Amino acid sequence: MAKGYWIARVDVRDPEGYKGYVETAAPAFREYGAKFLARGGEFEALEGTARGRNVVIEFDSVETAKACYHSDQYQKAKEIRQRYADADMIIVGGYEG
């Protein structure tokens, strides 16, 4: 089964308020076995419009990635994130080759 990945590009408008998102999302990430592959860090924008923060999170499957996003716990965190940041987020399946 292919892994599932969240890919998020985020501009944080209020770093202090955003801390509440991180704290609230953490239990959902633990519950669904999230593994952070990239979380912030240096980046080089090659094409298109970049955002200030880039995150890649690995899950055991696309289904698990979706379940985490739609979980009650993550939805609480999402409400907080949307108050303090702008984001583009997708879920993508890993390559099975």
Short mmCIF file of C-alpha atoms in Angstrom, two decimals, residues 10 12 14-30 36 39 53 55 73-74 76-82 84-85:
data_model
loop_
_atom_site.label_atom_id
_atom_site.label_comp_id
_atom_site.label_asym_id
_atom_site.label_seq_id
_atom_site.Cartn_x
_atom_site.Cartn_y
_atom_site.Cartn_z
CA VAL A 10 1.72 28.12 4.92
CA VAL A 12 1.81 32.44 9.32
CA ASP A 14 0.50 35.59 13.88
CA PRO A 15 3.26 33.32 15.24
CA GLU A 16 1.97 33.49 18.83
CA GLY A 17 -1.57 32.54 17.84
CA TYR A 18 -0.27 29.79 15.55
CA LYS A 19 1.26 28.02 18.54
CA GLY A 20 -2.30 27.08 19.56
CA TYR A 21 -2.71 25.27 16.24
CA VAL A 22 0.50 23.31 16.74
CA GLU A 23 -0.56 22.24 20.26
CA THR A 24 -4.09 21.32 19.21
CA ALA A 25 -3.02 19.39 16.10
CA ALA A 26 -0.37 17.33 17.91
CA PRO A 27 -2.78 14.70 19.37
CA ALA A 28 -4.27 14.03 15.91
CA PHE A 29 -0.81 13.63 14.41
CA ARG A 30 0.15 11.17 17.16
CA PHE A 36 7.16 14.92 9.68
CA ARG A 39 8.65 21.21 8.74
CA ARG A 53 6.59 27.66 5.62
CA VAL A 55 5.49 21.02 5.56
CA GLN A 73 -9.26 16.75 16.76
CA TYR A 74 -7.64 18.07 13.58
CA LYS A 76 -10.43 21.90 15.97
CA ALA A 77 -6.81 22.66 15.11
CA LYS A 78 -7.75 23.75 11.58
CA GLU A 79 -10.13 26.38 12.98
CA ILE A 80 -7.25 27.84 14.98
CA ARG A 81 -4.84 27.68 12.02
CA GLN A 82 -7.24 29.53 9.76
CA TYR A 84 -3.59 32.88 12.24
CA ALA A 85 -2.30 31.60 8.90
#
